[in-house]
PDB file of C-alpha atoms in Angstrom:
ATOM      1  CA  UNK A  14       0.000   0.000   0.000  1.00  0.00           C
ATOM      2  CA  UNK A  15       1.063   3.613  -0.600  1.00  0.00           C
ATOM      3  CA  UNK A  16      -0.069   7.075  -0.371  1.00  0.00           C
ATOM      4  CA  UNK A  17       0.321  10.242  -2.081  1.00  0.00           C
ATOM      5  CA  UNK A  18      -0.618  14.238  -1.387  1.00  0.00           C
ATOM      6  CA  UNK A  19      -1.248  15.894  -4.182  1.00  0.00           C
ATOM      7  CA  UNK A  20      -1.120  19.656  -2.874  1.00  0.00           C
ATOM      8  CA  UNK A  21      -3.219  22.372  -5.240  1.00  0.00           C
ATOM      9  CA  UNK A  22      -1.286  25.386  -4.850  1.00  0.00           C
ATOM     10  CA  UNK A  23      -3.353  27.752  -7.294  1.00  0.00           C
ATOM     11  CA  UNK A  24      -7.346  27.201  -8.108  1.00  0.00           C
ATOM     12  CA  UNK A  25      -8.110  24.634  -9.718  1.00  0.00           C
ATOM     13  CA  UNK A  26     -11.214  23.282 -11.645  1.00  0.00           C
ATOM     14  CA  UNK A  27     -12.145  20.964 -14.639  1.00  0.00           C
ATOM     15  CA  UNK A  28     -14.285  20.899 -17.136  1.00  0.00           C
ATOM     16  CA  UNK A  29     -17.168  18.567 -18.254  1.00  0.00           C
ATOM     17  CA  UNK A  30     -17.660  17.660 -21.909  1.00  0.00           C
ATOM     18  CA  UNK A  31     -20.926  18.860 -21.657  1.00  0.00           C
ATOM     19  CA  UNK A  32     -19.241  22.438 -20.358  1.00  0.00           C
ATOM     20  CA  UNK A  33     -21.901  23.638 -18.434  1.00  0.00           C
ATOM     21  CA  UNK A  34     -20.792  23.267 -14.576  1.00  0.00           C
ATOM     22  CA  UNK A  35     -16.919  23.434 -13.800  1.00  0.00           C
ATOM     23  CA  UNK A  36     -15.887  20.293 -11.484  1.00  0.00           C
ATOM     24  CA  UNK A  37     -14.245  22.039  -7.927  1.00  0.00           C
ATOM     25  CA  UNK A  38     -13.429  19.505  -5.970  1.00  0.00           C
ATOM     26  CA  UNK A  39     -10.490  17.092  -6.983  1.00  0.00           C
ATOM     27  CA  UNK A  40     -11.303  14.847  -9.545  1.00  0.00           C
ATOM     28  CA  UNK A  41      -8.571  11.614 -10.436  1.00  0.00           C
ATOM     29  CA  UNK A  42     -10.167  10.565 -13.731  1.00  0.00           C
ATOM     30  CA  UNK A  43     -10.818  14.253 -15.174  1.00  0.00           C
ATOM     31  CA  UNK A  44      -7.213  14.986 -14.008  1.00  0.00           C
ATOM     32  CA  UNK A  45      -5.660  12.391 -15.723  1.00  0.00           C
ATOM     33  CA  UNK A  46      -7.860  12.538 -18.359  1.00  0.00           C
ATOM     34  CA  UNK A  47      -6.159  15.962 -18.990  1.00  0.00           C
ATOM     35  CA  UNK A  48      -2.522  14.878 -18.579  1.00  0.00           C
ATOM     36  CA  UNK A  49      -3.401  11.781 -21.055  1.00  0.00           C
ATOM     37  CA  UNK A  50      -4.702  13.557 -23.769  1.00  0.00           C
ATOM     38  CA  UNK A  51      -2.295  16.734 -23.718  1.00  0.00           C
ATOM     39  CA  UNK A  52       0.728  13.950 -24.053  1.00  0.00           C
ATOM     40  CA  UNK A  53      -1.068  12.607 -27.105  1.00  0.00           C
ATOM     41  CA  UNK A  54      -1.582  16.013 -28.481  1.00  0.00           C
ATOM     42  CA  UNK A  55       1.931  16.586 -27.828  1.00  0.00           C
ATOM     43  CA  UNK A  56       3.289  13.487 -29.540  1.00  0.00           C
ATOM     44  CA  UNK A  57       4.959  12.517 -26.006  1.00  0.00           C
ATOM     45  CA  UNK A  58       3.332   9.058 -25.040  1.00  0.00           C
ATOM     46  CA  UNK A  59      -0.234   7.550 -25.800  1.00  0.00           C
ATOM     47  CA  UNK A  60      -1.766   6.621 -22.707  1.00  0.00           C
ATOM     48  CA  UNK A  61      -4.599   4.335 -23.602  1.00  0.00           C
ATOM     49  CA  UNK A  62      -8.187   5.240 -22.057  1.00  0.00           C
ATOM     50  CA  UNK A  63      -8.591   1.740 -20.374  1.00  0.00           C
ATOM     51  CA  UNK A  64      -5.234   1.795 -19.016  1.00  0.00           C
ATOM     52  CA  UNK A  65      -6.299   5.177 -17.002  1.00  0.00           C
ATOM     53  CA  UNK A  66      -9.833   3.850 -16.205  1.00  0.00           C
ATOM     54  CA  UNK A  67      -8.137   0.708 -14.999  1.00  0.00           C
ATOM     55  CA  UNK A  68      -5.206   2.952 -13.056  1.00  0.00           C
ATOM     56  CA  UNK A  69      -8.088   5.314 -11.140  1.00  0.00           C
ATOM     57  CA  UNK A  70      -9.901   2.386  -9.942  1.00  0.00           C
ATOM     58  CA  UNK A  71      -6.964   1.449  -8.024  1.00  0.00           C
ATOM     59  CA  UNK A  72      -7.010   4.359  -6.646  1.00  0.00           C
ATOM     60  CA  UNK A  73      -8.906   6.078  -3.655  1.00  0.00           C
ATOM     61  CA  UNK A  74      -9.444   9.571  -1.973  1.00  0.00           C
ATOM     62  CA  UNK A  75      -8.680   8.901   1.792  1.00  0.00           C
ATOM     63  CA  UNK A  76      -8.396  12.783   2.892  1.00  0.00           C
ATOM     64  CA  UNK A  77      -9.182  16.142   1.893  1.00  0.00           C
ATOM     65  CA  UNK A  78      -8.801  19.709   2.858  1.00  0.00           C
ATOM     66  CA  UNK A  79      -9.638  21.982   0.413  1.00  0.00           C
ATOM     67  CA  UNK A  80     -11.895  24.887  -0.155  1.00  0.00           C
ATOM     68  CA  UNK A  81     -14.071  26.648  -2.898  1.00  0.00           C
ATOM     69  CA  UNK A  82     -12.929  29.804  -4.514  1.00  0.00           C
ATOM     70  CA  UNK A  83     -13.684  32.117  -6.849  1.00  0.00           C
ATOM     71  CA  UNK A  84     -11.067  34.045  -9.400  1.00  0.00           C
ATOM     72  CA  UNK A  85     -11.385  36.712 -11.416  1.00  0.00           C
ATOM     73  CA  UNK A  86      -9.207  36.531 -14.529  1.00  0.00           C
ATOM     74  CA  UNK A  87      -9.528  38.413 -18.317  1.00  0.00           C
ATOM     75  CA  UNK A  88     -12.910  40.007 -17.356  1.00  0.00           C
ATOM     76  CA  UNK A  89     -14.244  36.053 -15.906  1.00  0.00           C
ATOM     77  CA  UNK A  90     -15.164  34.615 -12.791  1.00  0.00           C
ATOM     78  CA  UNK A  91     -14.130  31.139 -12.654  1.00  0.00           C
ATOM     79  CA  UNK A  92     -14.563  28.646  -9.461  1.00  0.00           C
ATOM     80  CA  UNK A  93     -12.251  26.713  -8.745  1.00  0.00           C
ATOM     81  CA  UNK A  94     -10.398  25.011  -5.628  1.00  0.00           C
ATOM     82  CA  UNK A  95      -6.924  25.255  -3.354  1.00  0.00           C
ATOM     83  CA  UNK A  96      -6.098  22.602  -0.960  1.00  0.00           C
ATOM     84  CA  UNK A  97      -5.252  19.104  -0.748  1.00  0.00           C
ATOM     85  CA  UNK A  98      -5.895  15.353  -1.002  1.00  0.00           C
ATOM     86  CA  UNK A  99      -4.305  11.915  -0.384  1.00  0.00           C
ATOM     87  CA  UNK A 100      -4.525   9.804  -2.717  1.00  0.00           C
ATOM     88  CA  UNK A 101      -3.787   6.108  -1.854  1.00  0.00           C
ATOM     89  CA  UNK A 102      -4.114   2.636  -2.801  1.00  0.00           C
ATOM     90  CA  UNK A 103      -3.532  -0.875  -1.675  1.00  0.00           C
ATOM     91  CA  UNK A 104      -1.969  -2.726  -4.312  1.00  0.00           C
ATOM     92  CA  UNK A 105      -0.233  -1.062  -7.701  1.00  0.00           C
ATOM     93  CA  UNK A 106       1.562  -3.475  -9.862  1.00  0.00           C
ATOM     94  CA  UNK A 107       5.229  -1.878 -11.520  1.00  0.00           C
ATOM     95  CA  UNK A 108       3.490  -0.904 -14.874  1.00  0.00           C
ATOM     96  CA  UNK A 109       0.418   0.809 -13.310  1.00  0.00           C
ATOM     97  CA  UNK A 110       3.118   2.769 -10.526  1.00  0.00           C
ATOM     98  CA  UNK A 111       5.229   3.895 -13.963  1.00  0.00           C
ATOM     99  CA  UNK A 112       2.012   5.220 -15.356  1.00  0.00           C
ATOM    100  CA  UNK A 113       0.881   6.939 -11.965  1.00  0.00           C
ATOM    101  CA  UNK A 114       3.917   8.714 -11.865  1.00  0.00           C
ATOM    102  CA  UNK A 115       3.647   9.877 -15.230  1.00  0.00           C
ATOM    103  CA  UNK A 116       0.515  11.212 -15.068  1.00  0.00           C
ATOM    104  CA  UNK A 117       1.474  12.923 -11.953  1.00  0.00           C
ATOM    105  CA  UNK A 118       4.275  14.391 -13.257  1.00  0.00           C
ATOM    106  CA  UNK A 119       2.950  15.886 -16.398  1.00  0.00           C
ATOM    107  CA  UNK A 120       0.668  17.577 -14.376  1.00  0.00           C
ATOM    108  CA  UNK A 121       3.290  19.356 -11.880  1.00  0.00           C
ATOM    109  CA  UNK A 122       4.719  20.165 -14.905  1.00  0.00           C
ATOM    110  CA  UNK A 123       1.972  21.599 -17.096  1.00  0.00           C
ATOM    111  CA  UNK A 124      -0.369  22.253 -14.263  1.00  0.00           C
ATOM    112  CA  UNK A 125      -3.686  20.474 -14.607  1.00  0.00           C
ATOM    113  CA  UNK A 126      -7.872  21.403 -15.466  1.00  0.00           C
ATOM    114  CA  UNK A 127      -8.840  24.443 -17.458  1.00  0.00           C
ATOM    115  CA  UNK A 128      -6.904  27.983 -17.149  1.00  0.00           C
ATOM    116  CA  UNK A 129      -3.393  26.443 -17.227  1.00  0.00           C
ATOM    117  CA  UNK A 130      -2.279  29.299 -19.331  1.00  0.00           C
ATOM    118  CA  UNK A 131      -3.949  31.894 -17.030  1.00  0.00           C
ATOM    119  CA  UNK A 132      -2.049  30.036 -13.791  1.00  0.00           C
ATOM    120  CA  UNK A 133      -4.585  27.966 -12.839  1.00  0.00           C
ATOM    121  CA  UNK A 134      -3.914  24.101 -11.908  1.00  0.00           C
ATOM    122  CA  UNK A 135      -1.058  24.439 -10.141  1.00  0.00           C
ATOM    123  CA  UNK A 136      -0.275  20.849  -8.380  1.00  0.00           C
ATOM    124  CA  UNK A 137       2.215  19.374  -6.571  1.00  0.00           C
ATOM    125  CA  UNK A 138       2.999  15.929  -5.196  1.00  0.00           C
ATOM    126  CA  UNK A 139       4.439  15.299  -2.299  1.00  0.00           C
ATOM    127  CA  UNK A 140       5.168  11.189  -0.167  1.00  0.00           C
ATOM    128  CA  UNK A 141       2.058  10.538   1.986  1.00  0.00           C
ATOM    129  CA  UNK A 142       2.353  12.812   5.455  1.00  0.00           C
ATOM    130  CA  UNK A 143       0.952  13.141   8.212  1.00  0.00           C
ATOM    131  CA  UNK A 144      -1.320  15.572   9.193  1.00  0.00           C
ATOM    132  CA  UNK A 145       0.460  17.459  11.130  1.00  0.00           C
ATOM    133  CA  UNK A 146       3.059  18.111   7.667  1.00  0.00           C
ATOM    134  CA  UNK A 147       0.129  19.366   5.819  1.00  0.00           C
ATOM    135  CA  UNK A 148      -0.183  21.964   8.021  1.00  0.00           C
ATOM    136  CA  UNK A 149       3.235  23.000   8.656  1.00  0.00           C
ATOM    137  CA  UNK A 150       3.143  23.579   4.120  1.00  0.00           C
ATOM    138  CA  UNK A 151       0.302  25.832   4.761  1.00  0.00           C
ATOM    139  CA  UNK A 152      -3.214  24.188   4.984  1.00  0.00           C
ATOM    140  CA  UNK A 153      -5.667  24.132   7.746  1.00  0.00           C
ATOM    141  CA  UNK A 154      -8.998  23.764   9.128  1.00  0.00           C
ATOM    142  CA  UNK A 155     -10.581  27.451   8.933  1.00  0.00           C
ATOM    143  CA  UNK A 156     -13.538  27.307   6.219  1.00  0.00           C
ATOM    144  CA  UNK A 157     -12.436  23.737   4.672  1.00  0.00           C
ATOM    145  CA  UNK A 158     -13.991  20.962   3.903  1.00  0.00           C
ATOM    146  CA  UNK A 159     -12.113  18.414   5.677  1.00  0.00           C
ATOM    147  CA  UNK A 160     -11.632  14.353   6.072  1.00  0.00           C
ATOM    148  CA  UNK A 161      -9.735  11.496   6.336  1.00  0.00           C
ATOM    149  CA  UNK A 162      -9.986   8.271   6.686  1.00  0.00           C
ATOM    150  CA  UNK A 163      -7.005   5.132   6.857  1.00  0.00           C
ATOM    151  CA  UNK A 164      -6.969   2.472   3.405  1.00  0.00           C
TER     152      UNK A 164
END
């Protein structure tokens, strides 16, 4: 088992294919939806859609702190979301850690969700801490929405 804390620095959100409502909470599949396809746009790697879909069901949510926000940027007001999550799982074989940690890094690299350009989707991963870490790198309790729970 293993554990990750992905930290979102900047607001994010993400974007339904239907684009009426913007997603702000944290959101695995969109997210790596996003890193996936801008690698294929980019000519980097192909990242099949089953191998994700396969990769996110190994995966779980087992804490939050984040909160809602919203941003005005070129004229807009978009929601999005600062905070952060743990992401863990029980059981990852060597291929599906090698894709996890591709995914993850495209996205501390090219930010992830809409507004990239504008700033937004600013992530970074950090080894599973404890709580008491988290809020020594800046988060807390005031006006959060807040859990966690073990694997």
């Amino acid at each position: 088992s293993g554990a990750l804390d992905l930290r979102f620095k900047t607001p994010t959100f993400f974007s339904t294919s239907s684009g009426r409502f913007k997603v702000i909470v944290p959101n695995l599949l969109l997210m790596f939806m996003n890193a996936a396809n801008d690698m294929h746009i980019l000519n980097y790697r192909s990242v099949p859609r089953k191998i994700v879909l396969d990769l996110r069901r190994s995966l779980g949510m087992t804490g939050i702190d984040i909160r809602s926000q919203l941003v005005r940027a070129e004229g807009k007001l978009y929601p999005g979301f600062t905070g952060w999550t743990r992401l863990g799982w029980r059981e990852l074989d060597d291929e599906s850690m090698r894709t996890l940690c591709l995914l993850l890094a495209w996205s501390t690299i090219f930010n992830t969700g809409g507004g990239r350009s504008a700033g937004f989707g600013v992530v970074a991963v950090y080894p599973g801490f404890r709580r008491e870490r988290i809020r020594s790198l800046g988060g807390g309790d005031e006006g959060r929405v807040t859990s966690q729970s073990g694997l």
